[in-house]
mmCIF file with all atom_site columns, C-alpha atoms in Angstrom:
data_model
loop_
_atom_site.group_PDB
_atom_site.id
_atom_site.type_symbol
_atom_site.label_atom_id
_atom_site.label_alt_id
_atom_site.label_comp_id
_atom_site.label_asym_id
_atom_site.label_entity_id
_atom_site.label_seq_id
_atom_site.pdbx_PDB_ins_code
_atom_site.Cartn_x
_atom_site.Cartn_y
_atom_site.Cartn_z
_atom_site.occupancy
_atom_site.B_iso_or_equiv
_atom_site.pdbx_formal_charge
_atom_site.auth_seq_id
_atom_site.auth_comp_id
_atom_site.auth_asym_id
_atom_site.auth_atom_id
_atom_site.pdbx_PDB_model_num
ATOM 1   C CA . MET A 1 1   ? 5.166   -17.380 6.420   1.00 63.00 ? 1   MET A CA 1
ATOM 2   C CA . THR A 1 2   ? 6.244   -13.399 4.881   1.00 67.00 ? 2   THR A CA 1
ATOM 3   C CA . THR A 1 3   ? 8.278   -10.848 7.588   1.00 84.00 ? 3   THR A CA 1
ATOM 4   C CA . ILE A 1 4   ? 6.563   -7.996  8.286   1.00 92.00 ? 4   ILE A CA 1
ATOM 5   C CA . LYS A 1 5   ? 8.912   -5.158  7.232   1.00 96.00 ? 5   LYS A CA 1
ATOM 6   C CA . GLY A 1 6   ? 6.757   -2.202  8.140   1.00 97.00 ? 6   GLY A CA 1
ATOM 7   C CA . LYS A 1 7   ? 3.165   -0.344  8.192   1.00 98.00 ? 7   LYS A CA 1
ATOM 8   C CA . ILE A 1 8   ? 1.532   1.018   4.959   1.00 98.00 ? 8   ILE A CA 1
ATOM 9   C CA . GLY A 1 9   ? -0.730  3.293   6.752   1.00 98.00 ? 9   GLY A CA 1
ATOM 10  C CA . VAL A 1 10  ? -4.645  4.340   4.430   1.00 98.00 ? 10  VAL A CA 1
ATOM 11  C CA . LEU A 1 11  ? -5.969  7.344   5.104   1.00 98.00 ? 11  LEU A CA 1
ATOM 12  C CA . ILE A 1 12  ? -9.738  6.173   4.331   1.00 98.00 ? 12  ILE A CA 1
ATOM 13  C CA . GLU A 1 13  ? -13.013 7.527   5.186   1.00 98.00 ? 13  GLU A CA 1
ATOM 14  C CA . GLU A 1 14  ? -16.870 6.419   3.920   1.00 98.00 ? 14  GLU A CA 1
ATOM 15  C CA . HIS A 1 15  ? -17.474 6.838   -0.433  1.00 97.00 ? 15  HIS A CA 1
ATOM 16  C CA . PHE A 1 16  ? -13.489 4.406   -1.051  1.00 98.00 ? 16  PHE A CA 1
ATOM 17  C CA . ASP A 1 17  ? -12.565 2.815   -3.922  1.00 97.00 ? 17  ASP A CA 1
ATOM 18  C CA . GLY A 1 18  ? -13.488 -0.818  -3.754  1.00 97.00 ? 18  GLY A CA 1
ATOM 19  C CA . THR A 1 19  ? -11.104 -1.551  -6.733  1.00 97.00 ? 19  THR A CA 1
ATOM 20  C CA . GLU A 1 20  ? -8.123  0.060   -4.874  1.00 98.00 ? 20  GLU A CA 1
ATOM 21  C CA . TYR A 1 21  ? -8.735  -1.473  -1.272  1.00 98.00 ? 21  TYR A CA 1
ATOM 22  C CA . ARG A 1 22  ? -9.049  -4.915  -2.686  1.00 98.00 ? 22  ARG A CA 1
ATOM 23  C CA . TRP A 1 23  ? -5.891  -4.626  -3.807  1.00 98.00 ? 23  TRP A CA 1
ATOM 24  C CA . PHE A 1 24  ? -3.768  -2.572  -0.748  1.00 98.00 ? 24  PHE A CA 1
ATOM 25  C CA . ASN A 1 25  ? -5.646  -5.482  1.587   1.00 98.00 ? 25  ASN A CA 1
ATOM 26  C CA . GLU A 1 26  ? -4.161  -8.974  -0.810  1.00 98.00 ? 26  GLU A CA 1
ATOM 27  C CA . TYR A 1 27  ? -0.599  -6.923  -2.942  1.00 98.00 ? 27  TYR A CA 1
ATOM 28  C CA . PHE A 1 28  ? 0.947   -4.909  0.573   1.00 98.00 ? 28  PHE A CA 1
ATOM 29  C CA . PRO A 1 29  ? 0.961   -8.036  3.161   1.00 97.00 ? 29  PRO A CA 1
ATOM 30  C CA . ALA A 1 30  ? 1.757   -9.982  -0.065  1.00 96.00 ? 30  ALA A CA 1
ATOM 31  C CA . HIS A 1 31  ? 5.194   -8.023  -0.051  1.00 97.00 ? 31  HIS A CA 1
ATOM 32  C CA . GLY A 1 32  ? 5.605   -8.170  3.370   1.00 97.00 ? 32  GLY A CA 1
ATOM 33  C CA . TYR A 1 33  ? 4.032   -4.761  4.318   1.00 98.00 ? 33  TYR A CA 1
ATOM 34  C CA . GLU A 1 34  ? 0.494   -4.172  7.064   1.00 98.00 ? 34  GLU A CA 1
ATOM 35  C CA . VAL A 1 35  ? -2.329  -2.284  5.974   1.00 98.00 ? 35  VAL A CA 1
ATOM 36  C CA . GLU A 1 36  ? -3.515  -0.313  8.788   1.00 98.00 ? 36  GLU A CA 1
ATOM 37  C CA . TYR A 1 37  ? -6.782  1.812   7.500   1.00 98.00 ? 37  TYR A CA 1
ATOM 38  C CA . ILE A 1 38  ? -6.216  5.793   9.028   1.00 98.00 ? 38  ILE A CA 1
ATOM 39  C CA . SER A 1 39  ? -8.841  8.042   10.245  1.00 98.00 ? 39  SER A CA 1
ATOM 40  C CA . HIS A 1 40  ? -10.528 10.775  12.297  1.00 98.00 ? 40  HIS A CA 1
ATOM 41  C CA . LEU A 1 41  ? -13.255 8.846   14.374  1.00 98.00 ? 41  LEU A CA 1
ATOM 42  C CA . TRP A 1 42  ? -14.805 11.912  16.124  1.00 97.00 ? 42  TRP A CA 1
ATOM 43  C CA . GLY A 1 43  ? -14.222 10.861  19.807  1.00 97.00 ? 43  GLY A CA 1
ATOM 44  C CA . GLN A 1 44  ? -15.165 6.889   18.744  1.00 98.00 ? 44  GLN A CA 1
ATOM 45  C CA . PRO A 1 45  ? -12.949 3.531   19.752  1.00 98.00 ? 45  PRO A CA 1
ATOM 46  C CA . GLU A 1 46  ? -13.652 2.815   16.143  1.00 98.00 ? 46  GLU A CA 1
ATOM 47  C CA . LEU A 1 47  ? -16.240 3.538   12.753  1.00 98.00 ? 47  LEU A CA 1
ATOM 48  C CA . LYS A 1 48  ? -17.661 1.283   10.220  1.00 98.00 ? 48  LYS A CA 1
ATOM 49  C CA . PHE A 1 49  ? -16.828 2.791   6.383   1.00 98.00 ? 49  PHE A CA 1
ATOM 50  C CA . GLY A 1 50  ? -18.036 1.705   3.275   1.00 98.00 ? 50  GLY A CA 1
ATOM 51  C CA . SER A 1 51  ? -16.776 1.391   -0.519  1.00 98.00 ? 51  SER A CA 1
ATOM 52  C CA . ASN A 1 52  ? -18.459 3.659   -2.968  1.00 96.00 ? 52  ASN A CA 1
ATOM 53  C CA . PRO A 1 53  ? -21.600 1.620   -4.371  1.00 94.00 ? 53  PRO A CA 1
ATOM 54  C CA . GLU A 1 54  ? -21.259 -0.413  -7.155  1.00 89.00 ? 54  GLU A CA 1
ATOM 55  C CA . ASN A 1 55  ? -25.001 -1.703  -8.988  1.00 90.00 ? 55  ASN A CA 1
ATOM 56  C CA . ASP A 1 56  ? -26.246 -0.260  -5.806  1.00 92.00 ? 56  ASP A CA 1
ATOM 57  C CA . GLN A 1 57  ? -24.458 -2.882  -3.874  1.00 94.00 ? 57  GLN A CA 1
ATOM 58  C CA . VAL A 1 58  ? -21.974 -1.366  -1.109  1.00 96.00 ? 58  VAL A CA 1
ATOM 59  C CA . GLU A 1 59  ? -19.310 -4.117  -1.686  1.00 96.00 ? 59  GLU A CA 1
ATOM 60  C CA . TYR A 1 60  ? -15.876 -3.440  0.934   1.00 97.00 ? 60  TYR A CA 1
ATOM 61  C CA . HIS A 1 61  ? -16.099 -2.322  4.224   1.00 98.00 ? 61  HIS A CA 1
ATOM 62  C CA . VAL A 1 62  ? -13.790 -1.634  6.515   1.00 98.00 ? 62  VAL A CA 1
ATOM 63  C CA . THR A 1 63  ? -13.280 -0.579  10.632  1.00 98.00 ? 63  THR A CA 1
ATOM 64  C CA . VAL A 1 64  ? -11.050 1.479   11.238  1.00 98.00 ? 64  VAL A CA 1
ATOM 65  C CA . THR A 1 65  ? -9.744  1.658   15.077  1.00 98.00 ? 65  THR A CA 1
ATOM 66  C CA . THR A 1 66  ? -6.178  3.699   14.843  1.00 98.00 ? 66  THR A CA 1
ATOM 67  C CA . GLU A 1 67  ? -7.422  7.916   15.110  1.00 98.00 ? 67  GLU A CA 1
ATOM 68  C CA . VAL A 1 68  ? -5.238  10.182  13.280  1.00 98.00 ? 68  VAL A CA 1
ATOM 69  C CA . ASN A 1 69  ? -4.293  12.422  16.193  1.00 98.00 ? 69  ASN A CA 1
ATOM 70  C CA . ASP A 1 70  ? -2.834  9.781   17.432  1.00 98.00 ? 70  ASP A CA 1
ATOM 71  C CA . ILE A 1 71  ? 0.045   8.418   15.529  1.00 98.00 ? 71  ILE A CA 1
ATOM 72  C CA . ASP A 1 72  ? 3.281   9.491   14.151  1.00 98.00 ? 72  ASP A CA 1
ATOM 73  C CA . PRO A 1 73  ? 3.959   9.639   10.187  1.00 98.00 ? 73  PRO A CA 1
ATOM 74  C CA . LYS A 1 74  ? 8.194   8.057   11.149  1.00 97.00 ? 74  LYS A CA 1
ATOM 75  C CA . GLY A 1 75  ? 5.678   4.485   12.406  1.00 97.00 ? 75  GLY A CA 1
ATOM 76  C CA . TYR A 1 76  ? 4.980   4.449   8.563   1.00 98.00 ? 76  TYR A CA 1
ATOM 77  C CA . LYS A 1 77  ? 7.020   2.842   5.953   1.00 98.00 ? 77  LYS A CA 1
ATOM 78  C CA . GLY A 1 78  ? 4.600   4.761   3.580   1.00 98.00 ? 78  GLY A CA 1
ATOM 79  C CA . ILE A 1 79  ? 1.061   6.342   3.757   1.00 98.00 ? 79  ILE A CA 1
ATOM 80  C CA . ILE A 1 80  ? -1.112  6.476   1.080   1.00 98.00 ? 80  ILE A CA 1
ATOM 81  C CA . ALA A 1 81  ? -4.369  8.682   0.697   1.00 98.00 ? 81  ALA A CA 1
ATOM 82  C CA . ILE A 1 82  ? -7.069  6.274   -1.016  1.00 98.00 ? 82  ILE A CA 1
ATOM 83  C CA . GLY A 1 83  ? -9.005  7.821   -3.727  1.00 97.00 ? 83  GLY A CA 1
ATOM 84  C CA . ALA A 1 84  ? -13.353 8.132   -4.826  1.00 96.00 ? 84  ALA A CA 1
ATOM 85  C CA . TYR A 1 85  ? -14.992 10.631  -2.342  1.00 96.00 ? 85  TYR A CA 1
ATOM 86  C CA . ALA A 1 86  ? -13.471 9.272   1.277   1.00 97.00 ? 86  ALA A CA 1
ATOM 87  C CA . MET A 1 87  ? -10.821 12.588  0.728   1.00 97.00 ? 87  MET A CA 1
ATOM 88  C CA . ASP A 1 88  ? -13.416 15.064  0.319   1.00 97.00 ? 88  ASP A CA 1
ATOM 89  C CA . ARG A 1 89  ? -14.804 13.789  3.692   1.00 96.00 ? 89  ARG A CA 1
ATOM 90  C CA . LEU A 1 90  ? -11.756 13.431  5.607   1.00 97.00 ? 90  LEU A CA 1
ATOM 91  C CA . ARG A 1 91  ? -10.770 17.305  4.618   1.00 96.00 ? 91  ARG A CA 1
ATOM 92  C CA . TYR A 1 92  ? -14.077 18.922  6.859   1.00 97.00 ? 92  TYR A CA 1
ATOM 93  C CA . GLN A 1 93  ? -13.969 21.439  9.658   1.00 96.00 ? 93  GLN A CA 1
ATOM 94  C CA . ALA A 1 94  ? -16.588 21.131  11.619  1.00 93.00 ? 94  ALA A CA 1
ATOM 95  C CA . THR A 1 95  ? -15.592 25.428  12.655  1.00 95.00 ? 95  THR A CA 1
ATOM 96  C CA . VAL A 1 96  ? -13.841 27.455  9.775   1.00 96.00 ? 96  VAL A CA 1
ATOM 97  C CA . LYS A 1 97  ? -12.006 31.081  10.636  1.00 96.00 ? 97  LYS A CA 1
ATOM 98  C CA . LYS A 1 98  ? -11.229 33.682  7.527   1.00 96.00 ? 98  LYS A CA 1
ATOM 99  C CA . GLY A 1 99  ? -7.773  33.227  6.596   1.00 94.00 ? 99  GLY A CA 1
ATOM 100 C CA . GLN A 1 100 ? -6.842  30.299  8.654   1.00 96.00 ? 100 GLN A CA 1
ATOM 101 C CA . LYS A 1 101 ? -5.303  27.266  7.177   1.00 96.00 ? 101 LYS A CA 1
ATOM 102 C CA . ASN A 1 102 ? -7.749  24.140  7.245   1.00 97.00 ? 102 ASN A CA 1
ATOM 103 C CA . GLN A 1 103 ? -7.503  22.182  10.489  1.00 97.00 ? 103 GLN A CA 1
ATOM 104 C CA . ALA A 1 104 ? -9.128  18.940  9.174   1.00 98.00 ? 104 ALA A CA 1
ATOM 105 C CA . PRO A 1 105 ? -6.912  16.694  11.198  1.00 98.00 ? 105 PRO A CA 1
ATOM 106 C CA . GLY A 1 106 ? -6.239  14.711  8.075   1.00 98.00 ? 106 GLY A CA 1
ATOM 107 C CA . VAL A 1 107 ? -4.871  17.754  6.755   1.00 98.00 ? 107 VAL A CA 1
ATOM 108 C CA . VAL A 1 108 ? -2.485  18.578  10.069  1.00 98.00 ? 108 VAL A CA 1
ATOM 109 C CA . PHE A 1 109 ? -1.444  15.268  9.611   1.00 98.00 ? 109 PHE A CA 1
ATOM 110 C CA . LEU A 1 110 ? -1.027  15.167  6.133   1.00 98.00 ? 110 LEU A CA 1
ATOM 111 C CA . ARG A 1 111 ? 1.196   18.188  6.263   1.00 98.00 ? 111 ARG A CA 1
ATOM 112 C CA . LYS A 1 112 ? 3.616   16.310  8.862   1.00 98.00 ? 112 LYS A CA 1
ATOM 113 C CA . ALA A 1 113 ? 3.615   12.916  6.888   1.00 98.00 ? 113 ALA A CA 1
ATOM 114 C CA . VAL A 1 114 ? 4.622   15.755  3.813   1.00 97.00 ? 114 VAL A CA 1
ATOM 115 C CA . ALA A 1 115 ? 7.569   16.830  6.075   1.00 97.00 ? 115 ALA A CA 1
ATOM 116 C CA . THR A 1 116 ? 8.673   13.290  7.308   1.00 98.00 ? 116 THR A CA 1
ATOM 117 C CA . LYS A 1 117 ? 11.807  12.705  4.833   1.00 96.00 ? 117 LYS A CA 1
ATOM 118 C CA . GLY A 1 118 ? 11.572  9.461   2.687   1.00 96.00 ? 118 GLY A CA 1
ATOM 119 C CA . LEU A 1 119 ? 8.392   8.712   3.703   1.00 98.00 ? 119 LEU A CA 1
ATOM 120 C CA . LYS A 1 120 ? 7.017   7.643   0.053   1.00 98.00 ? 120 LYS A CA 1
ATOM 121 C CA . LEU A 1 121 ? 3.052   9.256   -0.145  1.00 98.00 ? 121 LEU A CA 1
ATOM 122 C CA . GLY A 1 122 ? 1.363   8.395   -2.202  1.00 98.00 ? 122 GLY A CA 1
ATOM 123 C CA . THR A 1 123 ? -2.807  9.056   -3.953  1.00 98.00 ? 123 THR A CA 1
ATOM 124 C CA . ILE A 1 124 ? -4.890  7.747   -6.275  1.00 98.00 ? 124 ILE A CA 1
ATOM 125 C CA . CYS A 1 125 ? -7.748  9.242   -9.237  1.00 95.00 ? 125 CYS A CA 1
ATOM 126 C CA . HIS A 1 126 ? -9.566  11.709  -6.539  1.00 96.00 ? 126 HIS A CA 1
ATOM 127 C CA . SER A 1 127 ? -7.470  10.874  -3.758  1.00 97.00 ? 127 SER A CA 1
ATOM 128 C CA . LEU A 1 128 ? -5.330  14.390  -4.076  1.00 97.00 ? 128 LEU A CA 1
ATOM 129 C CA . TRP A 1 129 ? -8.934  16.628  -3.182  1.00 97.00 ? 129 TRP A CA 1
ATOM 130 C CA . LEU A 1 130 ? -6.751  15.926  0.425   1.00 98.00 ? 130 LEU A CA 1
ATOM 131 C CA . PHE A 1 131 ? -3.725  18.351  -0.704  1.00 98.00 ? 131 PHE A CA 1
ATOM 132 C CA . CYS A 1 132 ? -6.232  20.666  -2.348  1.00 97.00 ? 132 CYS A CA 1
ATOM 133 C CA . ALA A 1 133 ? -6.982  21.750  1.380   1.00 97.00 ? 133 ALA A CA 1
ATOM 134 C CA . ASP A 1 134 ? -3.267  23.526  1.595   1.00 96.00 ? 134 ASP A CA 1
ATOM 135 C CA . PRO A 1 135 ? -1.511  24.401  -1.233  1.00 91.00 ? 135 PRO A CA 1
ATOM 136 C CA . ASP A 1 136 ? 1.718   24.516  0.379   1.00 96.00 ? 136 ASP A CA 1
ATOM 137 C CA . LEU A 1 137 ? 1.182   20.758  0.029   1.00 96.00 ? 137 LEU A CA 1
ATOM 138 C CA . LEU A 1 138 ? 0.836   20.607  -3.680  1.00 96.00 ? 138 LEU A CA 1
ATOM 139 C CA . LYS A 1 139 ? 2.897   23.831  -4.964  1.00 96.00 ? 139 LYS A CA 1
ATOM 140 C CA . GLY A 1 140 ? 5.521   22.909  -7.987  1.00 96.00 ? 140 GLY A CA 1
ATOM 141 C CA . LYS A 1 141 ? 4.556   18.810  -7.512  1.00 98.00 ? 141 LYS A CA 1
ATOM 142 C CA . LYS A 1 142 ? 4.846   17.259  -10.493 1.00 98.00 ? 142 LYS A CA 1
ATOM 143 C CA . VAL A 1 143 ? 1.331   15.074  -10.448 1.00 98.00 ? 143 VAL A CA 1
ATOM 144 C CA . THR A 1 144 ? -1.265  13.294  -12.275 1.00 98.00 ? 144 THR A CA 1
ATOM 145 C CA . CYS A 1 145 ? -5.103  12.509  -10.699 1.00 97.00 ? 145 CYS A CA 1
ATOM 146 C CA . ALA A 1 146 ? -8.560  12.131  -12.746 1.00 97.00 ? 146 ALA A CA 1
ATOM 147 C CA . HIS A 1 147 ? -9.703  14.263  -14.969 1.00 97.00 ? 147 HIS A CA 1
ATOM 148 C CA . ASN A 1 148 ? -12.223 15.853  -12.217 1.00 96.00 ? 148 ASN A CA 1
ATOM 149 C CA . ILE A 1 149 ? -10.371 17.381  -10.556 1.00 97.00 ? 149 ILE A CA 1
ATOM 150 C CA . ILE A 1 150 ? -7.678  18.818  -13.469 1.00 98.00 ? 150 ILE A CA 1
ATOM 151 C CA . CYS A 1 151 ? -9.206  21.960  -11.491 1.00 97.00 ? 151 CYS A CA 1
ATOM 152 C CA . ASP A 1 152 ? -8.859  21.893  -8.162  1.00 97.00 ? 152 ASP A CA 1
ATOM 153 C CA . VAL A 1 153 ? -4.713  20.118  -8.398  1.00 98.00 ? 153 VAL A CA 1
ATOM 154 C CA . GLU A 1 154 ? -3.710  22.753  -10.651 1.00 97.00 ? 154 GLU A CA 1
ATOM 155 C CA . ASN A 1 155 ? -5.700  25.580  -8.558  1.00 97.00 ? 155 ASN A CA 1
ATOM 156 C CA . ALA A 1 156 ? -3.747  24.264  -5.784  1.00 97.00 ? 156 ALA A CA 1
ATOM 157 C CA . GLY A 1 157 ? -0.665  25.102  -7.532  1.00 97.00 ? 157 GLY A CA 1
ATOM 158 C CA . ALA A 1 158 ? 0.669   21.230  -8.778  1.00 98.00 ? 158 ALA A CA 1
ATOM 159 C CA . ASP A 1 159 ? 2.078   20.531  -12.291 1.00 98.00 ? 159 ASP A CA 1
ATOM 160 C CA . VAL A 1 160 ? -0.784  18.165  -13.621 1.00 98.00 ? 160 VAL A CA 1
ATOM 161 C CA . VAL A 1 161 ? 1.621   16.159  -16.620 1.00 98.00 ? 161 VAL A CA 1
ATOM 162 C CA . TYR A 1 162 ? -0.693  15.067  -19.652 1.00 98.00 ? 162 TYR A CA 1
ATOM 163 C CA . GLU A 1 163 ? 0.077   12.689  -21.835 1.00 97.00 ? 163 GLU A CA 1
ATOM 164 C CA . GLY A 1 164 ? -1.257  13.613  -25.028 1.00 95.00 ? 164 GLY A CA 1
ATOM 165 C CA . ASP A 1 165 ? -4.934  13.949  -24.642 1.00 97.00 ? 165 ASP A CA 1
ATOM 166 C CA . GLN A 1 166 ? -5.116  12.581  -20.713 1.00 97.00 ? 166 GLN A CA 1
ATOM 167 C CA . THR A 1 167 ? -3.412  12.924  -17.776 1.00 98.00 ? 167 THR A CA 1
ATOM 168 C CA . ALA A 1 168 ? -0.182  10.655  -16.825 1.00 98.00 ? 168 ALA A CA 1
ATOM 169 C CA . GLU A 1 169 ? -0.848  6.882   -16.000 1.00 97.00 ? 169 GLU A CA 1
ATOM 170 C CA . LEU A 1 170 ? 1.786   7.244   -13.082 1.00 98.00 ? 170 LEU A CA 1
ATOM 171 C CA . VAL A 1 171 ? 3.569   10.226  -11.914 1.00 98.00 ? 171 VAL A CA 1
ATOM 172 C CA . ILE A 1 172 ? 6.766   10.414  -9.212  1.00 98.00 ? 172 ILE A CA 1
ATOM 173 C CA . ASP A 1 173 ? 8.029   13.607  -8.013  1.00 98.00 ? 173 ASP A CA 1
ATOM 174 C CA . GLY A 1 174 ? 10.577  13.144  -5.099  1.00 97.00 ? 174 GLY A CA 1
ATOM 175 C CA . ASP A 1 175 ? 8.397   11.106  -2.194  1.00 98.00 ? 175 ASP A CA 1
ATOM 176 C CA . LEU A 1 176 ? 5.236   11.108  -4.324  1.00 98.00 ? 176 LEU A CA 1
ATOM 177 C CA . ILE A 1 177 ? 4.410   9.030   -5.716  1.00 98.00 ? 177 ILE A CA 1
ATOM 178 C CA . THR A 1 178 ? 0.454   9.424   -7.969  1.00 98.00 ? 178 THR A CA 1
ATOM 179 C CA . GLY A 1 179 ? -1.863  7.627   -9.973  1.00 98.00 ? 179 GLY A CA 1
ATOM 180 C CA . LYS A 1 180 ? -4.650  8.583   -12.233 1.00 97.00 ? 180 LYS A CA 1
ATOM 181 C CA . HIS A 1 181 ? -7.711  6.242   -11.791 1.00 96.00 ? 181 HIS A CA 1
ATOM 182 C CA . PRO A 1 182 ? -7.772  2.745   -10.171 1.00 95.00 ? 182 PRO A CA 1
ATOM 183 C CA . GLY A 1 183 ? -7.342  1.213   -13.717 1.00 95.00 ? 183 GLY A CA 1
ATOM 184 C CA . MET A 1 184 ? -3.927  1.511   -12.974 1.00 97.00 ? 184 MET A CA 1
ATOM 185 C CA . ILE A 1 185 ? -3.787  0.251   -9.623  1.00 98.00 ? 185 ILE A CA 1
ATOM 186 C CA . GLU A 1 186 ? -1.713  -2.846  -9.888  1.00 98.00 ? 186 GLU A CA 1
ATOM 187 C CA . GLN A 1 187 ? 1.061   -0.998  -11.534 1.00 98.00 ? 187 GLN A CA 1
ATOM 188 C CA . PHE A 1 188 ? 0.633   2.080   -8.657  1.00 98.00 ? 188 PHE A CA 1
ATOM 189 C CA . VAL A 1 189 ? 0.840   -0.701  -5.828  1.00 98.00 ? 189 VAL A CA 1
ATOM 190 C CA . LYS A 1 190 ? 3.751   -2.163  -7.647  1.00 98.00 ? 190 LYS A CA 1
ATOM 191 C CA . VAL A 1 191 ? 5.853   0.697   -7.984  1.00 98.00 ? 191 VAL A CA 1
ATOM 192 C CA . PHE A 1 192 ? 4.826   2.323   -4.782  1.00 98.00 ? 192 PHE A CA 1
ATOM 193 C CA . VAL A 1 193 ? 7.047   -0.813  -2.794  1.00 98.00 ? 193 VAL A CA 1
ATOM 194 C CA . GLU A 1 194 ? 9.513   -0.541  -5.277  1.00 98.00 ? 194 GLU A CA 1
ATOM 195 C CA . GLN A 1 195 ? 9.893   3.601   -4.015  1.00 98.00 ? 195 GLN A CA 1
ATOM 196 C CA . ILE A 1 196 ? 9.048   2.586   -0.565  1.00 98.00 ? 196 ILE A CA 1
ATOM 197 C CA . GLU A 1 197 ? 12.567  -0.253  -0.904  1.00 97.00 ? 197 GLU A CA 1
ATOM 198 C CA . ALA A 1 198 ? 15.052  1.808   -3.520  1.00 93.00 ? 198 ALA A CA 1
#
């Protein structure tokens, strides 16, 4: 039996990446980390989310019972924002005010997580979208991401790392570990655990 070394929280919403979801559920528990899925539940005791459809089929579903407003990032060894379109949904605000920073519960939590010294944060592919909701979270950070969102990430003040005519596969800047796309998930989960344990 594997000793539990701590929890990795995964921010999630509808239209999450299925490949990442599968790897998180297999790799992290096999290396001693409990995976806890976190979202804004809109006053419900639980919400069920589906992965991005592949060939018109939604392969994975997850029922989330952990409300992002109710948790402290200090209770986790790492926080990962799952890829695909989930993080765009998690930065949605029901009401907005001109000049006010994004107050979506996922973004408010992310500010606390970024301010938690030593807490490892991970993103893959499109999930830096959640960070883009508040440029203070990305300003001057070296990152990589999916090519589709380079403009958003650079406009939010991050320094996107390139390798030739592609974005880098994986970039580590302090406590932030960013991956380009789900094709490098195996490398990402391995490095994420190494960074937690370093």
